[in-house]
mmCIF file of C-alpha atoms and ligand atoms in Angstrom:
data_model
loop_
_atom_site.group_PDB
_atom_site.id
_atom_site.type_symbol
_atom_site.label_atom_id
_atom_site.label_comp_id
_atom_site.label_asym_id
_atom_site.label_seq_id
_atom_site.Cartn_x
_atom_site.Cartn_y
_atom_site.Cartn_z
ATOM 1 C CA UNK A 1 -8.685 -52.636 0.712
ATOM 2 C CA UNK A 2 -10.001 -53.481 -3.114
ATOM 3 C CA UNK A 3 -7.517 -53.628 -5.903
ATOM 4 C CA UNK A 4 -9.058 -53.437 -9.161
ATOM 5 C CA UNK A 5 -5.874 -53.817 -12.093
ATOM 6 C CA UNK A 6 -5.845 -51.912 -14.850
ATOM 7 C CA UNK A 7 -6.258 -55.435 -16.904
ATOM 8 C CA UNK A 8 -10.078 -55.568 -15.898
ATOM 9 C CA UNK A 9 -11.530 -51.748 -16.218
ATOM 10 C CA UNK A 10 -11.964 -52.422 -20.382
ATOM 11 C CA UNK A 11 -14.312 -55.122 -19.132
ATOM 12 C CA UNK A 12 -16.295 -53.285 -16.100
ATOM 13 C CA UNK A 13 -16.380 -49.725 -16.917
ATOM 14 C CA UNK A 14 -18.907 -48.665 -19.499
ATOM 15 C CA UNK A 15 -19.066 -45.252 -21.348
ATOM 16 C CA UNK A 16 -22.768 -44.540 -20.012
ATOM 17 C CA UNK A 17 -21.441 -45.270 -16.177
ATOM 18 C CA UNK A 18 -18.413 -43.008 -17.188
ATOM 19 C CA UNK A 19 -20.628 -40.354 -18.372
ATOM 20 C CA UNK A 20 -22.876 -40.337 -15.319
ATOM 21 C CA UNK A 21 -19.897 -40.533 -12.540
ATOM 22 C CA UNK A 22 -18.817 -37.017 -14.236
ATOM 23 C CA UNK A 23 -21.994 -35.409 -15.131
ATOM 24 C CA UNK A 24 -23.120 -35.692 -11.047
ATOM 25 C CA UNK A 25 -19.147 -34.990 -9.488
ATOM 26 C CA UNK A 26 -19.247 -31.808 -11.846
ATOM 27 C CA UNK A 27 -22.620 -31.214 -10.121
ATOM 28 C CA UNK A 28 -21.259 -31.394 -6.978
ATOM 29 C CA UNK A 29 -18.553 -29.416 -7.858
ATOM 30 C CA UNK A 30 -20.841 -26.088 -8.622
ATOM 31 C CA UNK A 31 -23.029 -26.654 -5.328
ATOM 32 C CA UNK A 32 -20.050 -26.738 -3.470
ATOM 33 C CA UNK A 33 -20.603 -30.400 -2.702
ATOM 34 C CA UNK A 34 -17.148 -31.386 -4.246
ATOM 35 C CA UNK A 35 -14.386 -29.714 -4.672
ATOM 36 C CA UNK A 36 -10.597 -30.542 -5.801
ATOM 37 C CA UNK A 37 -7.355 -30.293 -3.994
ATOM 38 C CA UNK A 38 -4.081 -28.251 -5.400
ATOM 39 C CA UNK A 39 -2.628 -29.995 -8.632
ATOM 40 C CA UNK A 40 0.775 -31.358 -8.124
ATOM 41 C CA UNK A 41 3.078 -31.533 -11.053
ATOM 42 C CA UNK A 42 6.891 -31.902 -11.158
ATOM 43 C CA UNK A 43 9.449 -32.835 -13.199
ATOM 44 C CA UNK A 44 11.300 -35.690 -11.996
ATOM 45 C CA UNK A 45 14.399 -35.155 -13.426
ATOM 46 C CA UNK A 46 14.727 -39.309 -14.274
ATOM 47 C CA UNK A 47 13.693 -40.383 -17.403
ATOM 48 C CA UNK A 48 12.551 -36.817 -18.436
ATOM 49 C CA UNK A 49 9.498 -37.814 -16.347
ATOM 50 C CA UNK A 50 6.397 -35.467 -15.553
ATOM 51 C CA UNK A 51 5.113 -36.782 -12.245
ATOM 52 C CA UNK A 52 1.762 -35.155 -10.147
ATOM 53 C CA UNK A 53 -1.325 -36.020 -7.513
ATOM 54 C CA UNK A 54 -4.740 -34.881 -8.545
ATOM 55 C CA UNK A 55 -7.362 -35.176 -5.913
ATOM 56 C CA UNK A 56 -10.335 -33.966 -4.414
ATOM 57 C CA UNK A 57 -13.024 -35.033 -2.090
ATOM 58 C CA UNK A 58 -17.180 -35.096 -3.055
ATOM 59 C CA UNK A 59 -18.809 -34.709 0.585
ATOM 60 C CA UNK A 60 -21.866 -35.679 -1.236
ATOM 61 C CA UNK A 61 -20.566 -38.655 -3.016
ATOM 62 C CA UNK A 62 -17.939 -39.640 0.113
ATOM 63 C CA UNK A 63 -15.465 -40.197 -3.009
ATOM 64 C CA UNK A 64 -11.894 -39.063 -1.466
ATOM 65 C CA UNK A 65 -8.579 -40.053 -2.679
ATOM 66 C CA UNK A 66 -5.886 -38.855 -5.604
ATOM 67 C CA UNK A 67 -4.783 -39.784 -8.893
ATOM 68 C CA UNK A 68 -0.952 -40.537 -8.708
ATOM 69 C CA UNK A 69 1.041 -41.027 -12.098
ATOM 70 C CA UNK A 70 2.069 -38.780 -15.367
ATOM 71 C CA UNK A 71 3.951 -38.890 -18.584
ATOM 72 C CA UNK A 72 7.220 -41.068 -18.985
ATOM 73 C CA UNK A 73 7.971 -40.166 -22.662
ATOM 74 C CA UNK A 74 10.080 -43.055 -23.061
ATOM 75 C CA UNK A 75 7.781 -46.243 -21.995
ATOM 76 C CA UNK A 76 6.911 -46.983 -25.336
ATOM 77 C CA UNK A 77 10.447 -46.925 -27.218
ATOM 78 C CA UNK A 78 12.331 -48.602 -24.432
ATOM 79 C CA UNK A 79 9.976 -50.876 -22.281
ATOM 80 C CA UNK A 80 6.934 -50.912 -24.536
ATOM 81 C CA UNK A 81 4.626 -49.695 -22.170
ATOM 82 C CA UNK A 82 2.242 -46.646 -22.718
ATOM 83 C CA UNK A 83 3.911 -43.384 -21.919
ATOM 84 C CA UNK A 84 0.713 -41.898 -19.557
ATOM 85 C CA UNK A 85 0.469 -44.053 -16.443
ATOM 86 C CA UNK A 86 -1.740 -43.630 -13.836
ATOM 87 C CA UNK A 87 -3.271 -45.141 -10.636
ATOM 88 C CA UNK A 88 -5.867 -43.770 -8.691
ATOM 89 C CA UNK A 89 -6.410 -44.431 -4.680
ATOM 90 C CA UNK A 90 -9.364 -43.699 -2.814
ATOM 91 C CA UNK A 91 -10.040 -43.537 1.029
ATOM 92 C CA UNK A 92 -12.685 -44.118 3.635
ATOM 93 C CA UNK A 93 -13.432 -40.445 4.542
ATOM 94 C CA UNK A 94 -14.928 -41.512 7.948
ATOM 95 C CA UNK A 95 -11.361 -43.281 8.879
ATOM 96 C CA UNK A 96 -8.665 -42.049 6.602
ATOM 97 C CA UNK A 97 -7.800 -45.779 5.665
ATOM 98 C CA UNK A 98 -7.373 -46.680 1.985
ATOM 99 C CA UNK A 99 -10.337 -48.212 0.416
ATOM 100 C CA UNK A 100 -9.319 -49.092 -3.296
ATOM 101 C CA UNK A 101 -6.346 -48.679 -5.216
ATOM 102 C CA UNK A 102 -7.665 -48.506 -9.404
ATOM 103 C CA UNK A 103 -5.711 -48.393 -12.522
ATOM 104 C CA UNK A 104 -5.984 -45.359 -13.685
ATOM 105 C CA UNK A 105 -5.278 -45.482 -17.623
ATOM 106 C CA UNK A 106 -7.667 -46.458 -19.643
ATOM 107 C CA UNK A 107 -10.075 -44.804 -17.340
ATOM 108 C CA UNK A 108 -8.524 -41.084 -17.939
ATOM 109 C CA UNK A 109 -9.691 -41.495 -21.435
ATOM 110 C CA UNK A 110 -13.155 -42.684 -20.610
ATOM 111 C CA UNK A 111 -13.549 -39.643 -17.785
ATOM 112 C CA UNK A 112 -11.880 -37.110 -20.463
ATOM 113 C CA UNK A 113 -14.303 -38.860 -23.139
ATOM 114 C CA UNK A 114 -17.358 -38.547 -20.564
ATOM 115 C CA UNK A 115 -16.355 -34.582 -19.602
ATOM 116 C CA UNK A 116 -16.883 -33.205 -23.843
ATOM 117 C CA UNK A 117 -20.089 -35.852 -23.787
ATOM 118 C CA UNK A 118 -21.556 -33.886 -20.358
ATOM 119 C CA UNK A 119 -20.990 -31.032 -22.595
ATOM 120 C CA UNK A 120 -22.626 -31.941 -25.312
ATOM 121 C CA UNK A 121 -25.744 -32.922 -23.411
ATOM 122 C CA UNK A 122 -26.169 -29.825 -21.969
ATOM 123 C CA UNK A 123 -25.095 -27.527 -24.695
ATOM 124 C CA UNK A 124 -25.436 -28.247 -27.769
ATOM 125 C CA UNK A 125 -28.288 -27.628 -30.092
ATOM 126 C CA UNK A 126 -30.432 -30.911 -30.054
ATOM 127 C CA UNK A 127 -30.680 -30.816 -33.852
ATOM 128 C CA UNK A 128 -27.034 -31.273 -34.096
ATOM 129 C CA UNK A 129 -25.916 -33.301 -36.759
ATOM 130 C CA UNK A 130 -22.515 -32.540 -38.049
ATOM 131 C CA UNK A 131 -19.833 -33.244 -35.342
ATOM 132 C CA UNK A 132 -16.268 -31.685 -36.228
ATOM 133 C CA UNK A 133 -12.753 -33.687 -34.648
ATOM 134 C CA UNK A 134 -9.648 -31.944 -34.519
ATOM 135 C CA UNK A 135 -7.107 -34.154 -33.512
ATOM 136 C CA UNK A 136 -7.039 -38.204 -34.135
ATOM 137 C CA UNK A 137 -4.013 -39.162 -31.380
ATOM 138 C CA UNK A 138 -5.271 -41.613 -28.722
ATOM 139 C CA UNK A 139 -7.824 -39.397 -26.984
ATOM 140 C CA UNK A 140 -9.532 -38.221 -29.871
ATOM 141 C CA UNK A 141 -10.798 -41.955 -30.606
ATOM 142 C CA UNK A 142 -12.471 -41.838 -27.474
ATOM 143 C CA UNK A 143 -13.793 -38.457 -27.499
ATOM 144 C CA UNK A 144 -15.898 -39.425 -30.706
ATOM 145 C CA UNK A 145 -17.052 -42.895 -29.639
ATOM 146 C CA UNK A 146 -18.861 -41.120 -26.481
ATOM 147 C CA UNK A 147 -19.807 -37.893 -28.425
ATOM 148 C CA UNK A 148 -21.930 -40.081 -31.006
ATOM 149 C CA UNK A 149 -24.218 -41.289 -28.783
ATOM 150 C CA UNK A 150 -25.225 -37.922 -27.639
ATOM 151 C CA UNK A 151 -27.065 -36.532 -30.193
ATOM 152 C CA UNK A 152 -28.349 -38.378 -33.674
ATOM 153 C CA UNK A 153 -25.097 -36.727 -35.777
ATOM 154 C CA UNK A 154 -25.088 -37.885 -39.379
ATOM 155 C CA UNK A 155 -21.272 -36.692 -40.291
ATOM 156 C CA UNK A 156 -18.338 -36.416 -38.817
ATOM 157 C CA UNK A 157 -15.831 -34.241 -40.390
ATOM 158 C CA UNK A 158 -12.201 -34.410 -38.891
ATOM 159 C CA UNK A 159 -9.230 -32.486 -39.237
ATOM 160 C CA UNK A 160 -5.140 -33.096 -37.692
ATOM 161 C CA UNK A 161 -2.451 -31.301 -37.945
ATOM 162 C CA UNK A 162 -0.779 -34.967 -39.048
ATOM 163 C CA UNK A 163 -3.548 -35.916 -41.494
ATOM 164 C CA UNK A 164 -1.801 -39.657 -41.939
ATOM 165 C CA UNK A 165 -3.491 -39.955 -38.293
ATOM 166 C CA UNK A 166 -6.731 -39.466 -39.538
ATOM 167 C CA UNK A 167 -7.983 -43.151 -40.073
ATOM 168 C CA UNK A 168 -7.821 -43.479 -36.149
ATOM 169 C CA UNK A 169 -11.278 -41.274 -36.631
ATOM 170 C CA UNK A 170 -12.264 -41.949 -39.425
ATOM 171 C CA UNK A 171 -12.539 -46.060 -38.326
ATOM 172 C CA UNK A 172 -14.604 -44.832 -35.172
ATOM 173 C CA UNK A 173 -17.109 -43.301 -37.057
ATOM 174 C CA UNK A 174 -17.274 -46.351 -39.483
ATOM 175 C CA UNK A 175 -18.054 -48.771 -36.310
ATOM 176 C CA UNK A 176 -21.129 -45.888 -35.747
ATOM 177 C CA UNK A 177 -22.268 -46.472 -39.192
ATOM 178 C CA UNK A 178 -21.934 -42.450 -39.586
ATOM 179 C CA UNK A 179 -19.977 -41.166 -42.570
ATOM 180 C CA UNK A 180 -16.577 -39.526 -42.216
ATOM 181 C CA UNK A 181 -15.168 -36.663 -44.552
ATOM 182 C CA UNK A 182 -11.548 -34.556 -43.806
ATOM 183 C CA UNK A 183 -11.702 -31.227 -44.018
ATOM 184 C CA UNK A 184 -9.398 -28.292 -43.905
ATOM 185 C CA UNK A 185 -10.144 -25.725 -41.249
ATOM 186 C CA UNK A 186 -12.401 -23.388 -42.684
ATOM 187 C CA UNK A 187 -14.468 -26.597 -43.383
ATOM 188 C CA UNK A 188 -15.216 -27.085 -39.768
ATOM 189 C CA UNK A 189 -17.244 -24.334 -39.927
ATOM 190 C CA UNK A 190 -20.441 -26.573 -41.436
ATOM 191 C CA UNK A 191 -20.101 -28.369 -37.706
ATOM 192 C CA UNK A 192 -22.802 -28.195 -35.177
ATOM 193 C CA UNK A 193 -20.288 -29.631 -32.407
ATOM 194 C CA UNK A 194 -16.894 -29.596 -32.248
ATOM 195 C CA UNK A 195 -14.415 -31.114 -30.074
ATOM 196 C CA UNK A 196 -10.581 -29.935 -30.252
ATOM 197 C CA UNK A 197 -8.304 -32.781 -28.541
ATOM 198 C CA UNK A 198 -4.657 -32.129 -29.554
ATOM 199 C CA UNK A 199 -1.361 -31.627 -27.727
ATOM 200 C CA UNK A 200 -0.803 -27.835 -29.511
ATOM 201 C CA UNK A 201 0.798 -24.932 -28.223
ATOM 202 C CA UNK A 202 -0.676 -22.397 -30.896
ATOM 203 C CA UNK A 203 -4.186 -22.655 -32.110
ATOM 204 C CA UNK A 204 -5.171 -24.516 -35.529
ATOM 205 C CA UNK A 205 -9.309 -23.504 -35.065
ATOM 206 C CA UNK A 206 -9.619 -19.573 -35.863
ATOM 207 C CA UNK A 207 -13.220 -17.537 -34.481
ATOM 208 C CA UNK A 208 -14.199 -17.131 -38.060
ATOM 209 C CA UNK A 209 -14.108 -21.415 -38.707
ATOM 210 C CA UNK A 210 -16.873 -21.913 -35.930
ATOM 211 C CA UNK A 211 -20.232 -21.435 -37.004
ATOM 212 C CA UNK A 212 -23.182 -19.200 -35.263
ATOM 213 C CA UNK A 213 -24.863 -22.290 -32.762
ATOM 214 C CA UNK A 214 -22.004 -24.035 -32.825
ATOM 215 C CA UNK A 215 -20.991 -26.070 -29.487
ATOM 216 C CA UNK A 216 -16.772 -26.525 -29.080
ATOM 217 C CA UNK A 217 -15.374 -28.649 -26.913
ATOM 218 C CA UNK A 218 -11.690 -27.890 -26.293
ATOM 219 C CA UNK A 219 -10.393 -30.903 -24.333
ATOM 220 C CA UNK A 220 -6.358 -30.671 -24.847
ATOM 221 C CA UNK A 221 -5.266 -27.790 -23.363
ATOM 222 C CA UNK A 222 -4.186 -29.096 -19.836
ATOM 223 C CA UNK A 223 -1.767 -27.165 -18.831
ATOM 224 C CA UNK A 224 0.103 -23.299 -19.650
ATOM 225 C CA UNK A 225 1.068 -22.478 -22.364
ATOM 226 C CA UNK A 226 -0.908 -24.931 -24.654
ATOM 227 C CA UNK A 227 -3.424 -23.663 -26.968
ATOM 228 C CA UNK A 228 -6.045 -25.153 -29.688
ATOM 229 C CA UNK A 229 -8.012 -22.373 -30.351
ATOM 230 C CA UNK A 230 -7.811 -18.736 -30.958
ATOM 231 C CA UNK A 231 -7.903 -16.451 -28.176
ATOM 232 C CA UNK A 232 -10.947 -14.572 -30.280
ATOM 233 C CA UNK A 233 -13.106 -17.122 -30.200
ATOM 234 C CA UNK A 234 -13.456 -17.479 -26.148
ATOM 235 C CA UNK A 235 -14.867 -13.827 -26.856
ATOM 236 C CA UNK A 236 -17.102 -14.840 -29.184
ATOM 237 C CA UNK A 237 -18.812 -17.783 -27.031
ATOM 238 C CA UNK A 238 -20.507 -17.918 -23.714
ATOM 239 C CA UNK A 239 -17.391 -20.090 -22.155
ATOM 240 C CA UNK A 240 -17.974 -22.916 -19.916
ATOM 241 C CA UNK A 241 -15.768 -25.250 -17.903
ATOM 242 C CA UNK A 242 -15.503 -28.109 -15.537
ATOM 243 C CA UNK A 243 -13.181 -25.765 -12.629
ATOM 244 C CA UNK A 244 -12.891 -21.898 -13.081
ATOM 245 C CA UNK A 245 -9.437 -21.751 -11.196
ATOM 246 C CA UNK A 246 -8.288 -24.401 -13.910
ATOM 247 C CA UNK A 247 -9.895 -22.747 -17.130
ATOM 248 C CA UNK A 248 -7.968 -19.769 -16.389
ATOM 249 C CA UNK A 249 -4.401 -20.577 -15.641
ATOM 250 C CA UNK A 250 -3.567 -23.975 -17.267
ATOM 251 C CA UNK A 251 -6.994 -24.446 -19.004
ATOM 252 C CA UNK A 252 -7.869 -22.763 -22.850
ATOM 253 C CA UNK A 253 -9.260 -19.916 -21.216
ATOM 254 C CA UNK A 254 -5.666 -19.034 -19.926
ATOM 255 C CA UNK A 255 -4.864 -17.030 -23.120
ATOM 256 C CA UNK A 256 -8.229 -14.884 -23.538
ATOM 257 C CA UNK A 257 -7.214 -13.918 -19.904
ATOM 258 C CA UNK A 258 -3.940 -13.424 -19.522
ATOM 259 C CA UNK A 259 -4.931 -10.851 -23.202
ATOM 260 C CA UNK A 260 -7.319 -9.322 -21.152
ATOM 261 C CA UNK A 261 -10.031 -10.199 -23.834
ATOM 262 C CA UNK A 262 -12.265 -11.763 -21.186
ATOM 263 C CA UNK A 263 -12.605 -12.282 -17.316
ATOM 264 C CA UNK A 264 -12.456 -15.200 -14.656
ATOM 265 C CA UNK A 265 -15.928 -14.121 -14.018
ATOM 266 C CA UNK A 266 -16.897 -14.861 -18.118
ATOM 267 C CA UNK A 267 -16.309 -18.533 -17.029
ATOM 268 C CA UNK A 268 -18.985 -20.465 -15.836
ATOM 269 C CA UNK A 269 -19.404 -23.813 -14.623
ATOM 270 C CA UNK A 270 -20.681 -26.709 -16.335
ATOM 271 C CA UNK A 271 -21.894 -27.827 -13.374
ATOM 272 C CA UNK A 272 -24.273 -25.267 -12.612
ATOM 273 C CA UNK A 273 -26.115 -25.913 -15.807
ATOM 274 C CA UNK A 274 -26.120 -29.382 -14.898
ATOM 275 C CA UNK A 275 -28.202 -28.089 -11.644
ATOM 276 C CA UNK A 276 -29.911 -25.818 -13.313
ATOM 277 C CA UNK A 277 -28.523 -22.547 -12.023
ATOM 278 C CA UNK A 278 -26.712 -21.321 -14.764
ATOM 279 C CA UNK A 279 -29.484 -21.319 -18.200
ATOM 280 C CA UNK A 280 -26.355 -22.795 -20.250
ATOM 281 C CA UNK A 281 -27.440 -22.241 -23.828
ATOM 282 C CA UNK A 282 -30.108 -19.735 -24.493
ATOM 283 C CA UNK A 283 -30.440 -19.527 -27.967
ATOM 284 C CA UNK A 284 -30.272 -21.631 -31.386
ATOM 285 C CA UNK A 285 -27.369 -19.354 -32.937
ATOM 286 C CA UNK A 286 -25.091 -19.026 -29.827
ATOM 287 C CA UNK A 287 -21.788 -20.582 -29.867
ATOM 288 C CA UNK A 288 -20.943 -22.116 -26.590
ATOM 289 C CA UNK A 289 -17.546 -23.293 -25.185
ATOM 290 C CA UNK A 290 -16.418 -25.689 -23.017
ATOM 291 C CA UNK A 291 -12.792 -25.674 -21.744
ATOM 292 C CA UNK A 292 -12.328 -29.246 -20.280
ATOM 293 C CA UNK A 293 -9.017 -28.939 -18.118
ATOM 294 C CA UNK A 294 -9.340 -32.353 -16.656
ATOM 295 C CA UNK A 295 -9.888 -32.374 -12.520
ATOM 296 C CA UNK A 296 -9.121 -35.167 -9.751
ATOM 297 C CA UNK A 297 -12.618 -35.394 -8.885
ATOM 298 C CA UNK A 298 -13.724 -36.958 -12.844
ATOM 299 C CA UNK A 299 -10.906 -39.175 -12.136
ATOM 300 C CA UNK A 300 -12.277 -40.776 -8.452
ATOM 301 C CA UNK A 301 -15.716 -40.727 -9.535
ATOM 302 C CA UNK A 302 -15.068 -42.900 -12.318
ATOM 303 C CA UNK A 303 -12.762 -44.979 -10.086
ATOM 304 C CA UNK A 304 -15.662 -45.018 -7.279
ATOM 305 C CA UNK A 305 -17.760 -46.475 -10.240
ATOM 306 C CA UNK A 306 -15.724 -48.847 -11.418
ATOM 307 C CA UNK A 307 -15.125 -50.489 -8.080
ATOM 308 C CA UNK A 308 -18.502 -51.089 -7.377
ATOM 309 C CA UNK A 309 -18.940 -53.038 -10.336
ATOM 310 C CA UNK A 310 -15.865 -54.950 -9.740
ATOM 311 C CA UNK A 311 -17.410 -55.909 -6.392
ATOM 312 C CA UNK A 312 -20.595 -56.350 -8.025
ATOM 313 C CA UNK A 313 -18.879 -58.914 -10.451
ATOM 314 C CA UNK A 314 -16.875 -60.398 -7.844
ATOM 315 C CA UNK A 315 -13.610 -59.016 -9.827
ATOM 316 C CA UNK A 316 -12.402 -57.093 -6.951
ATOM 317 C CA UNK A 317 -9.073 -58.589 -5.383
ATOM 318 C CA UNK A 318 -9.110 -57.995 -1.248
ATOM 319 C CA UNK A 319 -6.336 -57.452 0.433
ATOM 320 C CA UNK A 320 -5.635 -56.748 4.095
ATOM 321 C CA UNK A 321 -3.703 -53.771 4.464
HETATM 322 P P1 NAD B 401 -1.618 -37.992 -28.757
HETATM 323 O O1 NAD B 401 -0.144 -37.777 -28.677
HETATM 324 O O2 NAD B 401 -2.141 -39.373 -28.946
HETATM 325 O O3 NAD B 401 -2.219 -37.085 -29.930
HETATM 326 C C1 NAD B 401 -1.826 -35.731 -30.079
HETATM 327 C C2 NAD B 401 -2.719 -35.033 -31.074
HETATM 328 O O4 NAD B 401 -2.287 -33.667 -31.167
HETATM 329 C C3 NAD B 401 -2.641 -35.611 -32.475
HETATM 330 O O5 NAD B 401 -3.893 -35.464 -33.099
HETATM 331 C C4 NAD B 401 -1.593 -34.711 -33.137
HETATM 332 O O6 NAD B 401 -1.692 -34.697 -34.547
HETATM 333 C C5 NAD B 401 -1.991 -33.379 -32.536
HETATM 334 N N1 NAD B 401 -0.911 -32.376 -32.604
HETATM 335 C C6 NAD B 401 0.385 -32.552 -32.252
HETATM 336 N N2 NAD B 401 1.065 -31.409 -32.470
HETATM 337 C C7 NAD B 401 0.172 -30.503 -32.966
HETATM 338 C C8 NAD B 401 0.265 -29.150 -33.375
HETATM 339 N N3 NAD B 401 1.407 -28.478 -33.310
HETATM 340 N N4 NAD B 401 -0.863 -28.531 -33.799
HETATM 341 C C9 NAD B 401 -2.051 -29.180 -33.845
HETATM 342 N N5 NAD B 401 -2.188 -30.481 -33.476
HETATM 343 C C10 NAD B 401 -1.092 -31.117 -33.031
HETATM 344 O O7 NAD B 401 -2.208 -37.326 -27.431
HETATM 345 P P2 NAD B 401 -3.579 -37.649 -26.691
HETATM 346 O O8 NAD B 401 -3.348 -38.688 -25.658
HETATM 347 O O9 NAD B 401 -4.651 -37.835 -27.697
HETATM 348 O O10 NAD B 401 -3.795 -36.282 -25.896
HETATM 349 C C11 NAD B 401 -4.141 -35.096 -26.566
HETATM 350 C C12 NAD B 401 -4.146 -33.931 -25.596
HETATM 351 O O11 NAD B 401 -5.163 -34.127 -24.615
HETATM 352 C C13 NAD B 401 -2.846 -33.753 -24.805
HETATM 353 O O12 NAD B 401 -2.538 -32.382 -24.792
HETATM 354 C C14 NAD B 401 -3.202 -34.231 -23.408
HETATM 355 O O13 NAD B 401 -2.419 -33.625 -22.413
HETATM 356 C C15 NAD B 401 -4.644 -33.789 -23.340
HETATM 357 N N6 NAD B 401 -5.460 -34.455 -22.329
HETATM 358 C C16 NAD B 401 -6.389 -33.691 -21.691
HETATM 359 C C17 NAD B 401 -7.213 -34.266 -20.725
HETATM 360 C C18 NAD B 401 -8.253 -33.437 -20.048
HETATM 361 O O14 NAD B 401 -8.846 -33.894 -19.074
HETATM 362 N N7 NAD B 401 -8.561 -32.263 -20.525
HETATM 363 C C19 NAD B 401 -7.077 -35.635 -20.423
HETATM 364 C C20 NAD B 401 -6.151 -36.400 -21.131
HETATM 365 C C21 NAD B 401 -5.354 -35.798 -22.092
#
């Protein structure tokens, strides 16, 4: 079995071999290739800890194995450690015997990061040039870095519900030599893309702040009862998503549903543009949506990757087990 720490995956992983471990598992996913077991998620009851497996298996990638871990609110305060922890474990599918055991941290954000940038690809207008943030917690950093390189944007304009956070943005698009401006809501509505990354339960962007041609990513809904945007605006857009079953129960597409203002069968997958199946955008003054949930699957394909380039590097640490 391969270890590779969490220490080393800053050093290996890259955002490009991020972006194409989730752009072919979500491909997978809509051939029926791939698909993702039942998400587990419990409250411990110790340290007010939120505790779950997500996993899957990719017949056509042989990628099978879990993402263990959650959200121990009181890491930082008390032990200084970050409060999301996660490891993910993959198996031989031909034997059943573990193969690799990954830290799992730094590479949800790369896999989350990689998921809005798939998006973009395949959504957005390609003469995009203003990208939109809401949000600038520790995701949203990541989210932009990625989304930059996806189209040639020439502004970002960012707006958080705790505008003191902005400067975690506004210093990412500095390092892209792109200029930054905050905005209020209504101002998002001069954005070509937009990507929504916050921890809300109500929504802050409104159908009338999105622009005709506009492409939203709404990453940080994740589970029920969260919410970023308004219900209205799923209505508006042709909707897109990594897993349908996701989108509408824990996913943003959970409240147009459950309102009865769209249907499960108004969701597509992402994937399915990805293999051409589905047309995905189909004209210049569409607004398109994509409700990234977060599956097991982006999780083990970006730990797949990243172990072959530890072994490639000779950073992998064997162990008989
Ligand atoms: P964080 O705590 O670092 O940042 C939280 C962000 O939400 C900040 O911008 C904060 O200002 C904003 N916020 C908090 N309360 C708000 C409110 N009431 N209204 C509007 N904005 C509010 O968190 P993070 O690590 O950046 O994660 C952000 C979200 O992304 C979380 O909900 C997390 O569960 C989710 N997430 C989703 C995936 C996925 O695959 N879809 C993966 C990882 C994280």
């Amino acid at each position: 079995m391969l270890i590779v720490p969490e220490r080393e995956i800053a050093d290996l992983m890259t955002r490009q071999a991020a972006f194409d471990a989730v752009e072919k598992v979500f491909a997978a996913m809509a051939s029926g290739d791939a698909y993702n077991f039942p998400v587990v998620r419990e409250a411990i009851g110790h340290e007010d800890a939120l505790y779950g497996f997500k996993g899957g298996f990719d017949r056509a990638g042989l990628t099978l194995g879990l993402k263990a871990g959650g959200y121990w609110p009181n890491n930082l305060e008390k032990r200084g450690l970050i409060n999301h922890q996660s490891t993910v474990f993959l198996f031989d599918p031909d034997t059943g015997k573990p193969s690799a055991m990954v830290g799992g941290n730094l590479l949800t954000a790369l896999r989350t990061a990689a998921a809005s940038s798939v998006s973009i690809k395949h959504l957005a207008r390609a003469d995009a040039t203003v990208i939109g943030m809401i949000g600038a917690g520790h995701q949203a950093a990541f989210q932009l870095r990625a989304a930059l390189e996806q189209r040639k944007f020439e502004k970002v304009i960012g707006w958080n519900y705790h505008p003191e956070m902005l400067p975690n943005i506004e210093k990412v698009a500095n390092e892209a030599g792109v200029p930054f401006e905050a905005v209020e809501l209504d101002g998002m509505s001069e954005a070509d893309v937009i990507i929504s990354i916050t921890s809300a339960f109500a929504p802050s962007l409104m159908a009338e702040h999105v622009g005709p041609g506009t492409h939203v990513a709404c990453m940080g809904t994740d589970t029920k009862g969260k919410q970023e945007v308004e219900a209205a605006l799923l209505v508006k857009a042709t909707v897109f998503t990594d897993e349908v079953a996701q989108s509408v129960t824990i996913g943003e597409a959970q409240h147009a549903v459950a309102q009865g203002l769209i249907k499960e069968s108004d969701v597509a997958q992402l994937g399915a543009v990805i293999n051409g199946t589905n047309p995905g955008r189909t004209s210049g003054d569409q607004i398109t949506l994509f409700d990234g949930t977060g599956v097991g699957l982006q999780d083990l394909a970006v730990a797949a990757s990243v172990v072959d380039l530890a072994v490639q590097k000779g950073i992998a640490i064997k162990v008989d087990f």
